[in-house]
CSV table of C-alpha atoms and ligand atoms in Angstrom, one decimal:
chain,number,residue,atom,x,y,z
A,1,UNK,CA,7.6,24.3,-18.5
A,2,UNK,CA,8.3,23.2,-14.7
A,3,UNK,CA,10.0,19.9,-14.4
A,4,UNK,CA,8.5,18.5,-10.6
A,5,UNK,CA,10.6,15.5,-8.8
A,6,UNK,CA,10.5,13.3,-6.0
A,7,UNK,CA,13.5,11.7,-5.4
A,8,UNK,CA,12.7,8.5,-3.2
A,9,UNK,CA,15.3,6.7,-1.4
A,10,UNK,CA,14.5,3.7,-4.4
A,11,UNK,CA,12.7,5.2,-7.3
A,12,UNK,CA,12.5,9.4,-8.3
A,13,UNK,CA,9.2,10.4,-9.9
A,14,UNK,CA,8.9,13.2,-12.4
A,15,UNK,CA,6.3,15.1,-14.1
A,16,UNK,CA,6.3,18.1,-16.5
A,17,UNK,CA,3.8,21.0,-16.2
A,18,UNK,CA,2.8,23.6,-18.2
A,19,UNK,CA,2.7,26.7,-16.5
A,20,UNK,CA,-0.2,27.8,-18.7
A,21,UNK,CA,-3.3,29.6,-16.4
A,22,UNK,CA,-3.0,30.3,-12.8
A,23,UNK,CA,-2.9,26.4,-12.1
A,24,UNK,CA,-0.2,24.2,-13.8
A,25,UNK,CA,-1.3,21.2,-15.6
A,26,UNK,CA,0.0,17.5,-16.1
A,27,UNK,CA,1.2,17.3,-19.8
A,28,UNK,CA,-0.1,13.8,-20.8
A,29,UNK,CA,2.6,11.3,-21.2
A,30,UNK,CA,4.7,13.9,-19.6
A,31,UNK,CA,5.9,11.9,-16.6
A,32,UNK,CA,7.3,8.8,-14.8
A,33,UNK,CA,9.6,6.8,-12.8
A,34,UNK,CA,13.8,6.5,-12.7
A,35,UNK,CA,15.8,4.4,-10.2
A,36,UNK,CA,17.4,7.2,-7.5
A,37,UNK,CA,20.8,5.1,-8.4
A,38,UNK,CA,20.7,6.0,-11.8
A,39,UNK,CA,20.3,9.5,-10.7
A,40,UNK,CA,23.2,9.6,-8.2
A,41,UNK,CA,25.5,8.0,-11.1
A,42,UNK,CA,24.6,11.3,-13.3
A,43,UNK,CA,22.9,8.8,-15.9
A,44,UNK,CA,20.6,11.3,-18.0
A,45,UNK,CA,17.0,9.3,-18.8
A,46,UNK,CA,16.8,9.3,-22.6
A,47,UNK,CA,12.9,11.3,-22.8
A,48,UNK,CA,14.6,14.1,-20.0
A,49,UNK,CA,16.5,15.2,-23.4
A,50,UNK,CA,13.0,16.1,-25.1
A,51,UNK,CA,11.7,18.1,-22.4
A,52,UNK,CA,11.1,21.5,-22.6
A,53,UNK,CA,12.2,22.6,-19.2
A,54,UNK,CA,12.7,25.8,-18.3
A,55,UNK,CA,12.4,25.0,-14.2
A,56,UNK,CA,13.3,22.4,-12.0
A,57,UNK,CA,11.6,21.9,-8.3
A,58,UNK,CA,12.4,18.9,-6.2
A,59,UNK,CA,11.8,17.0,-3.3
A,60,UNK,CA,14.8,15.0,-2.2
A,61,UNK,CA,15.4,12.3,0.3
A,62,UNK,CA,17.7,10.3,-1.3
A,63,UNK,CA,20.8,12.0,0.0
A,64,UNK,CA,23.5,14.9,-1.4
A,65,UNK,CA,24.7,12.3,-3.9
A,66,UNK,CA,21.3,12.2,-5.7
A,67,UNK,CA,21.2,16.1,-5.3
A,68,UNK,CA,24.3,16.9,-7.1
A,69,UNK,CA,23.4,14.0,-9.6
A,70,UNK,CA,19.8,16.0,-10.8
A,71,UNK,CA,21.9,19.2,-10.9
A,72,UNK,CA,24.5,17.8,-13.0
A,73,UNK,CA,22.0,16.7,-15.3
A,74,UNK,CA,20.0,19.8,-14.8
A,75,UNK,CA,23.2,21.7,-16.3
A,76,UNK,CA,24.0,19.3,-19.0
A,77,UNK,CA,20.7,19.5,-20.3
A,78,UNK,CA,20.8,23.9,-19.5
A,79,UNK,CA,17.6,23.7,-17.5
A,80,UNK,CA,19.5,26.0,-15.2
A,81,UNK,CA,19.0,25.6,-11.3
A,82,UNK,CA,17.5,23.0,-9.3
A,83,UNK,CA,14.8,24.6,-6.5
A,84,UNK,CA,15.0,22.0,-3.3
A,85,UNK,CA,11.9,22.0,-1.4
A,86,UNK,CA,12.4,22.7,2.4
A,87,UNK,CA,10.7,22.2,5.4
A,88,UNK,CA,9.5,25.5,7.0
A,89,UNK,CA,7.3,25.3,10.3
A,90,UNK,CA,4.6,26.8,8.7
A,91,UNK,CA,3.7,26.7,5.4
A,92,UNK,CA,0.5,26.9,3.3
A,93,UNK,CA,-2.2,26.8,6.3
A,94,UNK,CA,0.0,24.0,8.2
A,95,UNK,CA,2.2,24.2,11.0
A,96,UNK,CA,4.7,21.3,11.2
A,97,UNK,CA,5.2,19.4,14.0
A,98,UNK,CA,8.7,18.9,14.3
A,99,UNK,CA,10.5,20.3,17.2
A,100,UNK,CA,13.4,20.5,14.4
A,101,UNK,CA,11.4,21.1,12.0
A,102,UNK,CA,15.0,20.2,9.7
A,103,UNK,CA,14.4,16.7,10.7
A,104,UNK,CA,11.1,16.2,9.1
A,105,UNK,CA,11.6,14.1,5.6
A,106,UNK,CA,10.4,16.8,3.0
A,107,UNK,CA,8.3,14.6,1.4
A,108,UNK,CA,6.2,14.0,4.2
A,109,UNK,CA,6.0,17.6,4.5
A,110,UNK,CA,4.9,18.3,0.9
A,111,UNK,CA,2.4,15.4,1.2
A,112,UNK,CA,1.0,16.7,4.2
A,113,UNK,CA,0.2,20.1,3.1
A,114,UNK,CA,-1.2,18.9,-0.5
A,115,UNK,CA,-3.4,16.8,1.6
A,116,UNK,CA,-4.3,19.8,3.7
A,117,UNK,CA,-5.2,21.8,0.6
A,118,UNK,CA,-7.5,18.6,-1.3
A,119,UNK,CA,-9.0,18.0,2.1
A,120,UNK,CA,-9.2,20.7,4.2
A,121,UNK,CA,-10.0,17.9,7.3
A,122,UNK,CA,-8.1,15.7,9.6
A,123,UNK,CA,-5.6,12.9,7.9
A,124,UNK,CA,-3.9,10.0,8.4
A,125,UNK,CA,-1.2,10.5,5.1
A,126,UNK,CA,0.4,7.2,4.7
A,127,UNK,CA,3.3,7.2,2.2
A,128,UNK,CA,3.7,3.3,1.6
A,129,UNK,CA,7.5,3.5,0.1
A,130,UNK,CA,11.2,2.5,1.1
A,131,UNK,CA,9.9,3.0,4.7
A,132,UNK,CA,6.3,3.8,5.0
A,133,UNK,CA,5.8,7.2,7.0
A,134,UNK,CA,2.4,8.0,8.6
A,135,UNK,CA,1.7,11.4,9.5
A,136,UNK,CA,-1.0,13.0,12.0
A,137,UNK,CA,-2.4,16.2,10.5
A,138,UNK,CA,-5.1,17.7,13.2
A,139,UNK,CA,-7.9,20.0,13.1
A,140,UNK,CA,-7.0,24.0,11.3
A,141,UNK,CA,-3.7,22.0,9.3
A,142,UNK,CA,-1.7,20.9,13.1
A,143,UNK,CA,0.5,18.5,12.0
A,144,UNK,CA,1.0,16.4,15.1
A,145,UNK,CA,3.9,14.4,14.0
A,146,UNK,CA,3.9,10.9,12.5
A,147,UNK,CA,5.4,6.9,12.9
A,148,UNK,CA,8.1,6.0,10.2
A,149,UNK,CA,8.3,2.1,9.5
A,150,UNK,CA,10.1,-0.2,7.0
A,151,UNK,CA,8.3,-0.3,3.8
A,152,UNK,CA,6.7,-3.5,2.5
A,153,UNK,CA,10.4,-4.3,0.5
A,154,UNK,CA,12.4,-3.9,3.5
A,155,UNK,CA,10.6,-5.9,5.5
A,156,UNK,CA,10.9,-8.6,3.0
A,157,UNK,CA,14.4,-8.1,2.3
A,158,UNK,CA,15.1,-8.0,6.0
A,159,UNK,CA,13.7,-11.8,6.4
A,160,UNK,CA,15.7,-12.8,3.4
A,161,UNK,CA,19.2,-11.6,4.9
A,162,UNK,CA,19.1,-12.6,8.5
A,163,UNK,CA,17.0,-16.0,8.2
A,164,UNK,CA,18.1,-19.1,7.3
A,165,UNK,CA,14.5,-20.2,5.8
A,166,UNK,CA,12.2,-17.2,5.2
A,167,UNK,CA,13.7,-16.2,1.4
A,168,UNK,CA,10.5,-15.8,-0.5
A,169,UNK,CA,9.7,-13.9,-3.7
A,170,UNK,CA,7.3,-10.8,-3.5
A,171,UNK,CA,3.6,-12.0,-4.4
A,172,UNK,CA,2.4,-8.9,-3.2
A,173,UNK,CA,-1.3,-8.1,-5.7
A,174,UNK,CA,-4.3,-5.4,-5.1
A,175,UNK,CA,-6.9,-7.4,-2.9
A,176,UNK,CA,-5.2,-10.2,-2.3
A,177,UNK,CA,-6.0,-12.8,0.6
A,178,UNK,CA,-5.1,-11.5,4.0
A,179,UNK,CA,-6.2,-15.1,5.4
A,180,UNK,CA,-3.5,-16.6,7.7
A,181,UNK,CA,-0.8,-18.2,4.8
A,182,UNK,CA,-0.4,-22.0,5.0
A,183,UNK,CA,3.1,-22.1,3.0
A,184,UNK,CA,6.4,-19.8,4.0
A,185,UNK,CA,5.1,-17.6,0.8
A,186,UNK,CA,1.9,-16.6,1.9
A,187,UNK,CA,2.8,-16.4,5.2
A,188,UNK,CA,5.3,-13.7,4.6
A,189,UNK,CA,3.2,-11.8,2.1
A,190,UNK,CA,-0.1,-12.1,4.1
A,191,UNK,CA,2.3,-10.8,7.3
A,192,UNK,CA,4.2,-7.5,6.1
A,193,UNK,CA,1.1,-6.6,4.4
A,194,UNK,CA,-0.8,-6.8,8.3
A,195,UNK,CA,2.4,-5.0,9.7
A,196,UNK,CA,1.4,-1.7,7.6
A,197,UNK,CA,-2.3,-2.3,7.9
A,198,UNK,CA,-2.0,-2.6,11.8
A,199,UNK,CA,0.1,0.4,12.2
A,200,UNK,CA,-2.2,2.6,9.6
A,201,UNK,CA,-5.3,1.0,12.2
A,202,UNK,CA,-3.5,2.2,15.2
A,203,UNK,CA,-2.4,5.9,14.0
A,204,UNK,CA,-5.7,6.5,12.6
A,205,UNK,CA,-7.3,5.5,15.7
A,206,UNK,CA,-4.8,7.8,17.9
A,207,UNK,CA,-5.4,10.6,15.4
A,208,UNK,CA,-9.3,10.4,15.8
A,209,UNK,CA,-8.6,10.3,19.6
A,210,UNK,CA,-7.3,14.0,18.8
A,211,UNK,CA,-9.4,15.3,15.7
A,212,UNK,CA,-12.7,14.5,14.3
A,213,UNK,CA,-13.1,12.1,11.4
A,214,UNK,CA,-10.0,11.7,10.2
A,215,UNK,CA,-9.5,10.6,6.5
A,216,UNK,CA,-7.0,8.1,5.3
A,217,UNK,CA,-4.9,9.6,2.1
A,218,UNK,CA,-2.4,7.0,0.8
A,219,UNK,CA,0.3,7.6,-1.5
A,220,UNK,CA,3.9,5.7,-2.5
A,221,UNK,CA,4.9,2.8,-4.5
A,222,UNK,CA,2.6,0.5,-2.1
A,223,UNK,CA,-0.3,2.9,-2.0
A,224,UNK,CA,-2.6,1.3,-4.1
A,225,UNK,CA,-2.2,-2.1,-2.6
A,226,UNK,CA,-3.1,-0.5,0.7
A,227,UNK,CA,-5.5,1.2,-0.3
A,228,UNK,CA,-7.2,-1.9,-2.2
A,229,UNK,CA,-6.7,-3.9,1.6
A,230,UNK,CA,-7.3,-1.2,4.2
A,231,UNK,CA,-11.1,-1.3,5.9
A,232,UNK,CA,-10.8,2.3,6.0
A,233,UNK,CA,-12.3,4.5,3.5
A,234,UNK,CA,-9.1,5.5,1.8
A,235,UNK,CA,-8.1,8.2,-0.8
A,236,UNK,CA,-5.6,7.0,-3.0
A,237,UNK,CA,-3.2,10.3,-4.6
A,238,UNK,CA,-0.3,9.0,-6.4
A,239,UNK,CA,1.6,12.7,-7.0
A,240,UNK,CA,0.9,13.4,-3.0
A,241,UNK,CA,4.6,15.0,-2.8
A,242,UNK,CA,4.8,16.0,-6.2
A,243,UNK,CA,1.3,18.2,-5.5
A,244,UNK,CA,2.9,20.0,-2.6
A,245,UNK,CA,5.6,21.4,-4.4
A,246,UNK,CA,3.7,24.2,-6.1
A,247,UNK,CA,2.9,25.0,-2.2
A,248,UNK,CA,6.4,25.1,-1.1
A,249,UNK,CA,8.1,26.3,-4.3
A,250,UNK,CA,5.2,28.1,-6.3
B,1,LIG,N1,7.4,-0.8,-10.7
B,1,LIG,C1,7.8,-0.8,-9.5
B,1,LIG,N2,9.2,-0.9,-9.3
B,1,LIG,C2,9.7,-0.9,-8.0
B,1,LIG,N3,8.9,-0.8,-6.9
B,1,LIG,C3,7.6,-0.8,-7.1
B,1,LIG,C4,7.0,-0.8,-8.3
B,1,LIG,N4,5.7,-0.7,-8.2
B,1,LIG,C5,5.4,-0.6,-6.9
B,1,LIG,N5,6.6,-0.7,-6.2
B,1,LIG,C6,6.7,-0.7,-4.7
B,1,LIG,O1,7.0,0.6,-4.4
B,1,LIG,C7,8.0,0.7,-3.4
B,1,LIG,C8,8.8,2.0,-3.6
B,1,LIG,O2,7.8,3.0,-3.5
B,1,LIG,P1,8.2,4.5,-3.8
B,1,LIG,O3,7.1,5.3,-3.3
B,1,LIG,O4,8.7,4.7,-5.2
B,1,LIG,O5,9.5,4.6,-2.8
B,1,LIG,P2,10.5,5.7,-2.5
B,1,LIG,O6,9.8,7.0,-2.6
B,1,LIG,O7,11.0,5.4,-1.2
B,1,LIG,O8,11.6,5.6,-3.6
B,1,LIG,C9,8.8,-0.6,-3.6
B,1,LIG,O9,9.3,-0.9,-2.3
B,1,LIG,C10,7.8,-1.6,-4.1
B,1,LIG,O10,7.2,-2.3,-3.0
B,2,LIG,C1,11.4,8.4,6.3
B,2,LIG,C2,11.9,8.6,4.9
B,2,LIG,C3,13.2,7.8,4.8
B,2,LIG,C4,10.9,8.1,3.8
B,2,LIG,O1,11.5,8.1,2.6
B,2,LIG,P1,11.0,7.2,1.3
B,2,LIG,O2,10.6,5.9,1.9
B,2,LIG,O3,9.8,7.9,0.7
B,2,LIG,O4,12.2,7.2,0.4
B,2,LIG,C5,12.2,10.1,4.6
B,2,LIG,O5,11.1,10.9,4.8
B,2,LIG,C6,13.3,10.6,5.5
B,2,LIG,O6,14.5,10.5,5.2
B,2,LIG,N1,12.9,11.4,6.6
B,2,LIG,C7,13.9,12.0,7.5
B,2,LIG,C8,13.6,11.5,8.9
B,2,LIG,C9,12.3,12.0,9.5
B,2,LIG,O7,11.3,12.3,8.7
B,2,LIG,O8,12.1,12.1,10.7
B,3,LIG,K1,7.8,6.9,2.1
C-alpha cells in the first residue's frame, strides 16, 4: 500500500492507499496529522508501526532536516525509499509558472495540478497554512504564478512578539463575526481573518482579469474557516497536495 505525505512547515499529513484498481483509494481511518518537529527529531508515530507500506511519496517543505527524518523512519520501519515529489515545468496538462521553476514550493505545485485535474477551469488555489500561498492557474492548465502571505498563526504570533499590548489567544471559529471587534480579541481575530480574505478578493479578481470564471479551491489547516467566510463560491479539498502526488509520482 502507498504511504502519501505532506510535510508542512507545522503539521505533516499522511494517508495510506490501497493500490487496488487503476485508481488508489483512501483506506478509512487510514490517515492523519503529526507535528513536522516530531518528524525532524526521527520520533516514529505509534499507528506508522501498523501500516502496511510498501511505498512512500512525499511532498516536503519543511526543510532537509524533516527529509532525512521520514527516511530514517522509512528505513526503521523497512518501507524502503522515500519518492520526493519535484517541481517539473510541465507536468500533468500544466505548465508552471516559475522562471525557476526549483523555486516553486512543491506543494503549491501538487495542489495546483490536482486542482487542474478536479476542475479542468480557471483557479484561485489558496492553501491557508504556515504562510497561506495563492496561486493563479489560467485558461488550458497556465499557471501564472501566485502571492505567498503569513498564515493566520503567524500573523498572530507576529502581534504577540513585537507589541507591547496585542497578545491575544486564537478565537478563530467557522462563520464567525467579521464585524469590526470592540475589544483587543476580536479586533485581532476579526483583522487577520480580513488580511487573507482581502488578498484571496484581490488575486481572484486579477486572475478573472486574465481567465474566465475563475473558481476558488481552498485547502490547509485554515481552509475550512475560509471557505465558511469567503463571499466567493469556494471548493473546499482538504488532501489538495496529497491528491497531486499520484500526478507527479504515479
Ligand atoms: N488541530 C490543529 N492543530 C494545529 N493547527 C491547526 C489545527 N487545525 C487547524 N489549524 C490551523 O492550521 C494551520 C496549519 O495548517 P497546515 O495546512 O497544517 O500548515 P502547514 O502545511 O504549513 O504545516 C495552523 O496555523 C492553524 O491555524
Ligand atoms: C510558501 C511555503 C512556505 C508554504 O508552506 P506551508 O505554509 O504550506 O508550510 C512553501 O510553499 C515554500 O517553502 N515555498 C518556496 C518558495 C516559493 O514557493 O516561492
Ligand atoms: K500553505
Amino acid at each position: 500500500m502507498i504511504l502519501e505525505l505532506d510535510l508542512g512547515n507545522t503539521r505533516s499529513k499522511w494517508r495510506l492507499l490501497s493500490p487496488a484498481g487503476a485508481t488508489p483509494v483512501g483506506i478509512p481511518g487510514h490517515a492523519g496529522v503529526v507535528e513536522t518537529q516530531s518528524l525532524r527529531v526521527g520520533a516514529v508515530p505509534a499507528m506508522w508501526r501498523e501500516l502496511p507500506v510498501t511505498r512512500v511519496r512525499a511532498a516536503n517543505v519543511a526543510g532537509s532536516e524533516a527529509a532525512t527524518g521520514l527516511c530514517a523512519i522509512a528505513e526503521e520501519l523497512g518501507w524502503g525509499s522515500v519518492e520526493f515529489a519535484r517541481v517539473e515545468s510541465q507536468c500533468a496538462g500544466v505548465t508552471c509558472g516559475y522562471r525557476d521553476v526549483s523555486r516553486l514550493g512543491v506543494d503549491r505545485w501538487l495542489a495546483v495540478i490536482a486542482a487542474h485535474q478536479h476542475f479542468q477551469r480557471p483557479c484561485l488555489v489558496a492553501d491557508c497554512g504556515s504562510a497561506v500561498t495563492l496561486d493563479l492557474l489560467g485558461a488550458g492548465g497556465q499557471h501564472l504564478g501566485g502571492y505567498i502571505v503569513p498564515g493566520l498563526g503567524l500573523m498572530r504570533r507576529a502581534l504577540f512578539r513585537d507589541t507591547d499590548a496585542v497578545k491575544v489567544p486564537d478565537t478563530l471559529e467557522a462563520g464567525m463575526s467579521l464585524d469590526a471587534g470592540c475589544d483587543t480579541t476580536a479586533a485581532v481575530n476579526r483583522g487577520l481573518v480580513l488580511m487573507v480574505l482581502g488578498a484571496i478578493d484581490e488575486a481572484m479578481g486579477r486572475l478573472a482579469v486574465k481567465a474566465p470564471a475563475p473558481l476558488l479551491v481552498l485547502t490547509g489547516g485554515d481552509g475550512a474557516l475560509l471557505a465558511s467566510l469567503t463571499r466567493h463560491r469556494a471548493e473546499l479539498r482538504p488532501d489538495l497536495v496529497l491528491d497531486g502526488l499520484a500526478l507527479s509520482n504515479p
